[in-house]
C-alpha cells in the first residue's frame, strides 16, 4: 500500500523487515548462553542423579548423594517407599518415571545420570532405555539382574549392556537389601596423603560393596559400569559396608 501511495523504496521494506527479524534471532541465539552465564541464570550443570526406586537401597544411596551435596531425585510408584523417602528429607516423584505423566511432570533440571535400583529388573531396563535419550547411553545404570531375572525375554536381556551395570556383576538388589537389613550402611570415606586408595582397599571387609567415588571437583564416578576410577587424595569413597566393618572402623 505504501508503494501504491507513492512512497519511494516502499518495495524494499518487507525484505528489510525479514532481514531484521532473522538477524535478531541469530544474534540472540549466539549471545543467549554467554549472557546467561554472566547473569548467573544458566541451568545448573547436570551433576544430579535420578534414582528409580525409593526402596531402602535407593534411600540409602540417596542419603549418601545428598550428604555429598549431589542433587538427587527418587522416583517410585509405591506410596510407602515415597513416604519413607520424604521422611528422610529426600526429593521424590510419585509415579512410574517412564509414564506419560512423568514426561510432563518429572523435573529433570540439574539431573544428568540415572541409577535404576528397583527390585524389578524389567523396570530398571525400561528406565535405562527411556532415559538414555535424555542423559545419554553412558549415563544410565541399573542393578545387575538376579536369578529370577534370567527368565526375562532374551531381547530385554540383550538390551541391558554389561557396561551399564551398577557397582558390580553380583550387586543385585537382593544382596544390597540384605546387607542393609543386617545393619549395614552406606559410608563415605575421604582419602588423604596418609590414607590412600591402597590403604582403603586393604582395610575394607570382603563383603563391602563399592558404590561410587567423588573426585575433588565434585564429579561422581560409578563403580562397575564405568572404567574404574583411580582415586587419590581428596577423593571420597562411598560404599555399602556390612555392620561388622562399620563397628571396626568406628573403633579405629
PDB file of N, CA and C in Angstrom, residues 9 15 29 41 69 84 96-97 118 133 161 170 190 203 213 228 232:
ATOM      1  N   UNK A   9      10.902   3.525  -2.452  1.00  0.00           N
ATOM      2  CA  UNK A   9      11.605   2.475  -1.700  1.00  0.00           C
ATOM      3  C   UNK A   9      10.706   1.631  -0.832  1.00  0.00           C
ATOM      4  N   UNK A  15      11.358  -7.037   2.613  1.00  0.00           N
ATOM      5  CA  UNK A  15      12.583  -7.836   2.797  1.00  0.00           C
ATOM      6  C   UNK A  15      13.476  -7.301   3.911  1.00  0.00           C
ATOM      7  N   UNK A  29      20.446 -15.943  19.567  1.00  0.00           N
ATOM      8  CA  UNK A  29      20.879 -17.327  19.778  1.00  0.00           C
ATOM      9  C   UNK A  29      22.361 -17.392  20.123  1.00  0.00           C
ATOM     10  N   UNK A  41      22.238 -17.081  35.464  1.00  0.00           N
ATOM     11  CA  UNK A  41      20.906 -17.691  35.363  1.00  0.00           C
ATOM     12  C   UNK A  41      20.923 -18.924  34.456  1.00  0.00           C
ATOM     13  N   UNK A  69      26.210 -33.331  48.708  1.00  0.00           N
ATOM     14  CA  UNK A  69      25.637 -32.167  48.022  1.00  0.00           C
ATOM     15  C   UNK A  69      25.463 -32.417  46.526  1.00  0.00           C
ATOM     16  N   UNK A  84       8.419 -42.914  52.925  1.00  0.00           N
ATOM     17  CA  UNK A  84       9.643 -43.124  53.709  1.00  0.00           C
ATOM     18  C   UNK A  84      10.762 -42.205  53.224  1.00  0.00           C
ATOM     19  N   UNK A  96       5.249 -43.786  37.989  1.00  0.00           N
ATOM     20  CA  UNK A  96       6.166 -44.509  37.111  1.00  0.00           C
ATOM     21  C   UNK A  96       7.007 -43.496  36.339  1.00  0.00           C
ATOM     22  N   UNK A  97       8.327 -43.506  36.497  1.00  0.00           N
ATOM     23  CA  UNK A  97       9.158 -42.485  35.850  1.00  0.00           C
ATOM     24  C   UNK A  97       9.195 -42.577  34.331  1.00  0.00           C
ATOM     25  N   UNK A 118      15.486 -50.412  41.353  1.00  0.00           N
ATOM     26  CA  UNK A 118      14.236 -51.086  41.690  1.00  0.00           C
ATOM     27  C   UNK A 118      14.469 -52.593  41.789  1.00  0.00           C
ATOM     28  N   UNK A 133      17.807 -41.444  26.198  1.00  0.00           N
ATOM     29  CA  UNK A 133      17.543 -40.348  25.265  1.00  0.00           C
ATOM     30  C   UNK A 133      17.792 -38.995  25.917  1.00  0.00           C
ATOM     31  N   UNK A 161      23.151 -53.610  28.470  1.00  0.00           N
ATOM     32  CA  UNK A 161      24.573 -53.764  28.203  1.00  0.00           C
ATOM     33  C   UNK A 161      25.331 -53.935  29.504  1.00  0.00           C
ATOM     34  N   UNK A 170      27.644 -58.838  40.717  1.00  0.00           N
ATOM     35  CA  UNK A 170      26.862 -59.577  41.709  1.00  0.00           C
ATOM     36  C   UNK A 170      26.164 -58.666  42.714  1.00  0.00           C
ATOM     37  N   UNK A 190      36.957 -40.282  53.130  1.00  0.00           N
ATOM     38  CA  UNK A 190      37.809 -39.375  52.351  1.00  0.00           C
ATOM     39  C   UNK A 190      39.247 -39.870  52.355  1.00  0.00           C
ATOM     40  N   UNK A 203      41.889 -52.282  53.969  1.00  0.00           N
ATOM     41  CA  UNK A 203      41.183 -52.309  55.249  1.00  0.00           C
ATOM     42  C   UNK A 203      39.718 -52.715  55.132  1.00  0.00           C
ATOM     43  N   UNK A 213      32.573 -43.034  43.689  1.00  0.00           N
ATOM     44  CA  UNK A 213      33.583 -42.156  44.272  1.00  0.00           C
ATOM     45  C   UNK A 213      33.361 -40.748  43.737  1.00  0.00           C
ATOM     46  N   UNK A 228      36.928 -48.274  36.081  1.00  0.00           N
ATOM     47  CA  UNK A 228      37.132 -47.978  37.495  1.00  0.00           C
ATOM     48  C   UNK A 228      38.037 -46.767  37.662  1.00  0.00           C
ATOM     49  N   UNK A 232      42.631 -40.630  44.332  1.00  0.00           N
ATOM     50  CA  UNK A 232      43.807 -40.125  45.022  1.00  0.00           C
ATOM     51  C   UNK A 232      43.388 -39.260  46.190  1.00  0.00           C
TER      52      UNK A 232
END
